[in-house]
Amino acid sequence: MTDADEVESVFPGVYKLADPKNPTKKLLATRNLTPGKVFYGERTVRIKINNENVEFRFWDPFRSKLSASILNGLVFFPFAEGGSCLYLGASTGTTVSHVSDILGSTGKLFAVEMAPRVARELLEQVVKHRVNVVPIIADARHPERYPSIYGTFPVIYCDIAQPDQTDIAIANCERYFPDKKGSLFLVVKASSIDALEDMNKVVSEQVRKLERSSFEIVQKIDLEPFDKKHAMIVARRT
Ligand SMILES: C[S@@+](CC[C@H](N)C(=O)[O-])C[C@H]1O[C@@H](n2cnc3c(N)ncnc32)[C@H](O)[C@@H]1O
C-alpha cells in the first residue's frame, strides 16, 4: 500500500504516483471509477486516503495521447469532475476510460466510434462497466446524424487519424459547442494527412485551418517519444 502523501495532483482528477516496481519513478494515474476492473491491462495501486482504500489506474502515455500530452507539458486541462465531453474516435476506449475516471459518476462522455468491430469491443469492455460513457456508433463526418445525443459540449476531443480530421473536428465544434464556444483537443497524425510532408509543416497547416475558423491556439505539443509524428493541438473558441 502506497502512502497518501505520495499522491501528487497534476490536474483535477490526474495524479502522479510512485511506480510500485520502481519507487523513484513517478507515473500518471487516474482514480478508478470501477475499482477492481481494468480495461487494457493497465496496472493499479491502492492507497489509503482518509481511511478509504482508493484504487488508481496507471495511465500509459504509450497507449494514450492525452497522457503523453500531459507528460510533454500540457498547460490547459478543462476536463473535471461533473463535466462533459464529446470524444471522436473512441476506439476500444483506452483514453475514454481515463477521461471517464476524471469526469466521475456525475459527468458524461459521449464516445463516437465508426468501426463496428472496434465499437463492439468498446461496448463490451468499457461502456457496459461505466455509468458515464454514452456510445455513439456513427461517422464523425456527419455530426448531424448522431443518435442519442443531447445538449452541447464545452470540450471536444478528436483522435480519428483521417486526412480530413481537422475539418471533421471543426464541424463537430460548430454543432456541439455551446454558442460555438469551447475547447478542442485535436490529435494530429501527420502521416494520415500527408505521409511525405514534414510533420511541423502538416501541424502548421492544421493550426492555420483552425485559426481561419476563429480558434485561438492554446498549445501545440509534439508527442515524441511516446508517439512518432503525432502532435496534440489544443485550441479554444471564446
Ligand atoms: C487512433 S484511434 C483512436 C485511439 C483512441 N482515441 C485512444 O486514445 O484510445 C482512431 C479511431 O478513430 C476511428 N475513426 C476513424 N474515422 C472515424 C470517423 N470518421 N468517425 C468516427 N470514428 C472514426 C477509428 O475507427 C479508430 O478506432
Short mmCIF file of C-alpha atoms and ligand atoms in Angstrom, two decimals:
data_model
loop_
_atom_site.label_atom_id
_atom_site.label_comp_id
_atom_site.label_asym_id
_atom_site.label_seq_id
_atom_site.Cartn_x
_atom_site.Cartn_y
_atom_site.Cartn_z
CA MET A 1 0.00 0.00 0.00
CA THR A 2 1.44 3.39 -1.03
CA ASP A 3 1.22 6.37 1.32
CA ALA A 4 -1.37 9.14 0.68
CA ASP A 5 1.43 11.74 0.96
CA GLU A 6 2.88 10.33 -2.23
CA VAL A 7 -0.17 11.30 -4.29
CA GLU A 8 0.78 14.38 -6.30
CA SER A 9 -2.04 16.23 -8.03
CA VAL A 10 -1.24 17.24 -11.63
CA PHE A 11 -4.67 18.41 -12.80
CA PRO A 12 -8.12 17.82 -11.24
CA GLY A 13 -8.52 14.04 -11.32
CA VAL A 14 -4.98 13.40 -12.63
CA TYR A 15 -2.21 12.30 -10.29
CA LYS A 16 1.43 11.33 -10.22
CA LEU A 17 2.22 8.29 -8.09
CA ALA A 18 5.35 6.30 -7.38
CA ASP A 19 5.72 3.22 -9.54
CA PRO A 20 5.44 0.26 -7.11
CA LYS A 21 8.05 -1.57 -9.22
CA ASN A 22 10.48 1.36 -9.14
CA PRO A 23 9.54 3.82 -6.34
CA THR A 24 11.96 6.52 -7.58
CA LYS A 25 9.90 6.82 -10.77
CA LYS A 26 6.55 8.63 -10.84
CA LEU A 27 3.75 7.65 -13.21
CA LEU A 28 0.49 9.32 -14.22
CA ALA A 29 -2.70 7.79 -12.88
CA THR A 30 -6.43 8.41 -12.54
CA ARG A 31 -8.73 7.32 -9.72
CA ASN A 32 -10.54 4.18 -10.89
CA LEU A 33 -14.29 4.77 -11.15
CA THR A 34 -14.73 0.98 -11.31
CA PRO A 35 -12.43 -0.44 -8.60
CA GLY A 36 -11.29 -3.99 -9.36
CA LYS A 37 -11.91 -3.60 -13.09
CA VAL A 38 -9.17 -2.67 -15.57
CA PHE A 39 -9.55 -2.01 -19.28
CA TYR A 40 -6.35 -2.52 -21.25
CA GLY A 41 -4.03 -4.42 -18.94
CA GLU A 42 -3.03 -1.27 -17.03
CA ARG A 43 -1.57 -1.67 -13.57
CA THR A 44 -3.37 -0.42 -10.45
CA VAL A 45 -2.39 0.60 -6.94
CA ARG A 46 -4.48 1.04 -3.77
CA ILE A 47 -3.81 3.94 -1.45
CA LYS A 48 -5.41 4.67 1.91
CA ILE A 49 -6.82 8.21 1.84
CA ASN A 50 -8.90 9.44 4.81
CA ASN A 51 -9.44 5.84 5.92
CA GLU A 52 -10.71 4.82 2.49
CA ASN A 53 -8.87 2.44 0.15
CA VAL A 54 -8.72 4.26 -3.17
CA GLU A 55 -7.73 2.44 -6.35
CA PHE A 56 -5.74 4.30 -9.01
CA ARG A 57 -5.10 3.10 -12.58
CA PHE A 58 -1.76 3.99 -14.13
CA TRP A 59 -2.23 5.94 -17.37
CA ASP A 60 0.16 4.71 -20.06
CA PRO A 61 1.50 7.55 -22.27
CA PHE A 62 2.45 5.00 -24.94
CA ARG A 63 -1.22 3.97 -25.18
CA SER A 64 -2.94 7.34 -24.71
CA LYS A 65 -2.08 10.61 -26.43
CA LEU A 66 -3.75 12.64 -23.69
CA SER A 67 -1.42 11.06 -21.13
CA ALA A 68 1.55 11.71 -23.47
CA SER A 69 0.43 15.35 -23.82
CA ILE A 70 0.34 15.82 -20.04
CA LEU A 71 3.84 14.39 -19.65
CA ASN A 72 5.06 16.60 -22.51
CA GLY A 73 3.91 19.81 -20.82
CA LEU A 74 0.16 20.32 -21.37
CA VAL A 75 -0.85 23.54 -19.57
CA PHE A 76 -4.62 23.65 -20.08
CA PHE A 77 -6.92 20.93 -18.78
CA PRO A 78 -10.67 21.62 -18.98
CA PHE A 79 -11.70 18.04 -18.03
CA ALA A 80 -13.04 17.90 -14.46
CA GLU A 81 -15.47 16.06 -12.21
CA GLY A 82 -19.07 16.56 -13.30
CA GLY A 83 -18.05 17.90 -16.73
CA SER A 84 -18.99 16.63 -20.16
CA CYS A 85 -17.02 15.85 -23.30
CA LEU A 86 -17.67 14.74 -26.87
CA TYR A 87 -14.95 12.26 -27.82
CA LEU A 88 -14.41 11.48 -31.53
CA GLY A 89 -12.51 8.28 -32.34
CA ALA A 90 -13.11 6.33 -29.14
CA SER A 91 -11.57 3.09 -30.47
CA THR A 92 -11.66 0.37 -27.77
CA GLY A 93 -11.77 3.00 -25.04
CA THR A 94 -8.25 3.28 -23.62
CA THR A 95 -8.22 7.09 -23.28
CA VAL A 96 -12.01 7.17 -22.91
CA SER A 97 -11.70 5.09 -19.72
CA HIS A 98 -9.30 7.59 -18.14
CA VAL A 99 -11.33 10.65 -19.17
CA SER A 100 -14.35 8.82 -17.73
CA ASP A 101 -12.44 8.43 -14.42
CA ILE A 102 -11.73 12.19 -14.42
CA LEU A 103 -15.34 13.24 -15.20
CA GLY A 104 -16.60 10.89 -12.46
CA SER A 105 -20.06 9.45 -11.98
CA THR A 106 -21.72 12.88 -12.27
CA GLY A 107 -20.00 13.64 -15.59
CA LYS A 108 -20.83 12.42 -19.12
CA LEU A 109 -18.63 11.37 -22.01
CA PHE A 110 -20.20 10.76 -25.43
CA ALA A 111 -17.90 8.38 -27.33
CA VAL A 112 -18.14 8.38 -31.13
CA GLU A 113 -16.69 5.39 -32.99
CA MET A 114 -17.35 4.34 -36.58
CA ALA A 115 -15.71 0.90 -36.99
CA PRO A 116 -18.21 -1.83 -35.98
CA ARG A 117 -15.67 -4.37 -34.67
CA VAL A 118 -13.89 -1.76 -32.57
CA ALA A 119 -17.21 -0.34 -31.37
CA ARG A 120 -18.29 -3.81 -30.21
CA GLU A 121 -15.18 -4.02 -28.03
CA LEU A 122 -15.82 -0.51 -26.72
CA LEU A 123 -19.37 -1.52 -25.72
CA GLU A 124 -18.36 -4.83 -24.12
CA GLN A 125 -15.19 -3.72 -22.38
CA VAL A 126 -15.88 -0.13 -21.35
CA VAL A 127 -19.45 1.17 -21.83
CA LYS A 128 -21.02 -1.82 -20.02
CA HIS A 129 -19.00 -1.04 -16.90
CA ARG A 130 -19.07 2.76 -16.83
CA VAL A 131 -22.16 4.79 -16.00
CA ASN A 132 -20.84 7.99 -17.57
CA VAL A 133 -19.92 6.76 -21.08
CA VAL A 134 -22.59 7.00 -23.80
CA PRO A 135 -21.63 5.28 -27.07
CA ILE A 136 -22.41 6.76 -30.46
CA ILE A 137 -21.71 4.32 -33.28
CA ALA A 138 -21.50 6.79 -36.14
CA ASP A 139 -19.28 8.55 -38.65
CA ALA A 140 -17.91 11.76 -37.10
CA ARG A 141 -18.06 13.32 -40.59
CA HIS A 142 -21.83 13.63 -40.02
CA PRO A 143 -22.38 15.12 -36.58
CA GLU A 144 -25.95 15.98 -37.55
CA ARG A 145 -26.75 12.24 -37.70
CA TYR A 146 -25.64 11.25 -34.18
CA PRO A 147 -28.41 9.34 -32.45
CA SER A 148 -28.88 9.51 -28.67
CA ILE A 149 -27.07 12.78 -28.15
CA TYR A 150 -28.39 15.71 -26.21
CA GLY A 151 -27.09 19.11 -25.29
CA THR A 152 -23.78 20.74 -26.09
CA PHE A 153 -20.20 20.07 -25.01
CA PRO A 154 -17.67 22.60 -23.74
CA VAL A 155 -14.86 20.15 -24.59
CA ILE A 156 -14.39 18.14 -27.80
CA TYR A 157 -11.57 15.62 -28.14
CA CYS A 158 -10.76 14.38 -31.64
CA ASP A 159 -8.43 11.46 -32.41
CA ILE A 160 -9.60 9.94 -35.66
CA ALA A 161 -6.46 9.70 -37.84
CA GLN A 162 -8.18 10.76 -41.06
CA PRO A 163 -6.89 13.08 -43.83
CA ASP A 164 -9.78 15.48 -43.15
CA GLN A 165 -9.61 15.18 -39.34
CA THR A 166 -9.33 18.94 -38.77
CA ASP A 167 -12.43 19.67 -40.89
CA ILE A 168 -14.30 16.91 -39.05
CA ALA A 169 -13.27 18.37 -35.68
CA ILE A 170 -14.36 21.87 -36.73
CA ALA A 171 -17.75 20.59 -37.99
CA ASN A 172 -18.37 18.91 -34.62
CA CYS A 173 -17.36 22.07 -32.72
CA GLU A 174 -19.69 24.18 -34.90
CA ARG A 175 -22.58 21.92 -33.99
CA TYR A 176 -21.89 20.90 -30.40
CA PHE A 177 -20.02 23.74 -28.68
CA PRO A 178 -22.38 25.85 -26.55
CA ASP A 179 -22.83 29.10 -28.52
CA LYS A 180 -19.99 27.83 -30.76
CA LYS A 181 -17.55 28.38 -27.88
CA GLY A 182 -15.40 25.74 -26.19
CA SER A 183 -12.12 23.84 -26.11
CA LEU A 184 -10.81 21.44 -28.73
CA PHE A 185 -8.13 18.78 -28.28
CA LEU A 186 -7.06 17.69 -31.74
CA VAL A 187 -4.63 14.81 -32.18
CA VAL A 188 -2.74 15.28 -35.45
CA LYS A 189 -1.38 12.15 -37.04
CA ALA A 190 0.79 13.77 -39.70
CA SER A 191 1.04 10.66 -41.89
CA SER A 192 -2.76 10.41 -42.18
CA ILE A 193 -2.84 13.91 -43.64
CA ASP A 194 0.32 13.81 -45.78
CA ALA A 195 2.70 10.86 -45.44
CA LEU A 196 5.53 12.61 -47.32
CA GLU A 197 5.39 16.08 -45.78
CA ASP A 198 7.39 17.23 -42.75
CA MET A 199 5.36 16.91 -39.54
CA ASN A 200 5.84 20.53 -38.44
CA LYS A 201 4.52 21.73 -41.78
CA VAL A 202 1.44 19.48 -41.50
CA VAL A 203 0.78 20.70 -37.95
CA SER A 204 1.18 24.35 -39.02
CA GLU A 205 -1.38 23.82 -41.79
CA GLN A 206 -3.88 22.45 -39.25
CA VAL A 207 -3.19 25.42 -36.98
CA ARG A 208 -3.92 27.84 -39.84
CA LYS A 209 -7.12 25.98 -40.66
CA LEU A 210 -8.27 26.29 -37.05
CA GLU A 211 -7.34 29.98 -36.91
CA ARG A 212 -9.34 30.62 -40.09
CA SER A 213 -12.30 29.05 -38.24
CA SER A 214 -11.90 31.51 -35.33
CA PHE A 215 -9.96 29.21 -32.98
CA GLU A 216 -7.20 30.61 -30.80
CA ILE A 217 -4.31 28.14 -30.42
CA VAL A 218 -3.52 27.44 -26.78
CA GLN A 219 -0.72 24.94 -27.30
CA LYS A 220 0.95 22.59 -29.80
CA ILE A 221 2.63 19.56 -28.27
CA ASP A 222 4.94 17.13 -30.03
CA LEU A 223 4.12 13.64 -28.69
CA GLU A 224 7.60 12.15 -29.14
CA PRO A 225 8.94 9.88 -27.63
CA PHE A 226 5.54 8.33 -26.91
CA ASP A 227 4.11 8.65 -30.44
CA LYS A 228 6.19 9.33 -33.51
CA LYS A 229 4.97 12.02 -35.92
CA HIS A 230 1.96 12.89 -33.76
CA ALA A 231 1.08 16.21 -32.19
CA MET A 232 -1.68 17.48 -29.94
CA ILE A 233 -3.19 20.85 -30.82
CA VAL A 234 -5.16 22.48 -28.03
CA ALA A 235 -7.40 25.27 -29.31
CA ARG A 236 -10.20 27.41 -27.98
CA ARG A 237 -13.08 29.49 -29.25
CA THR A 238 -14.09 32.19 -26.81
C1 LIG B 1 -6.11 6.38 -33.30
S1 LIG B 1 -7.59 5.56 -32.99
C2 LIG B 1 -8.18 6.33 -31.52
C3 LIG B 1 -7.49 5.93 -30.24
C4 LIG B 1 -8.25 6.42 -29.01
N1 LIG B 1 -8.59 7.81 -29.13
C5 LIG B 1 -7.49 6.22 -27.71
O1 LIG B 1 -6.68 7.09 -27.34
O2 LIG B 1 -7.72 5.24 -27.02
C6 LIG B 1 -8.68 6.26 -34.18
C7 LIG B 1 -10.11 5.73 -34.10
O3 LIG B 1 -10.93 6.62 -34.85
C8 LIG B 1 -11.92 5.86 -35.52
N2 LIG B 1 -12.42 6.67 -36.65
C9 LIG B 1 -11.74 6.97 -37.78
N3 LIG B 1 -12.51 7.74 -38.58
C10 LIG B 1 -13.67 7.95 -37.93
C11 LIG B 1 -14.86 8.68 -38.23
N4 LIG B 1 -14.98 9.34 -39.38
N5 LIG B 1 -15.86 8.67 -37.34
C12 LIG B 1 -15.74 8.00 -36.15
N6 LIG B 1 -14.65 7.29 -35.81
C13 LIG B 1 -13.62 7.26 -36.69
C14 LIG B 1 -11.17 4.59 -35.93
O4 LIG B 1 -12.08 3.53 -36.21
C15 LIG B 1 -10.26 4.34 -34.74
O5 LIG B 1 -10.88 3.47 -33.81
#
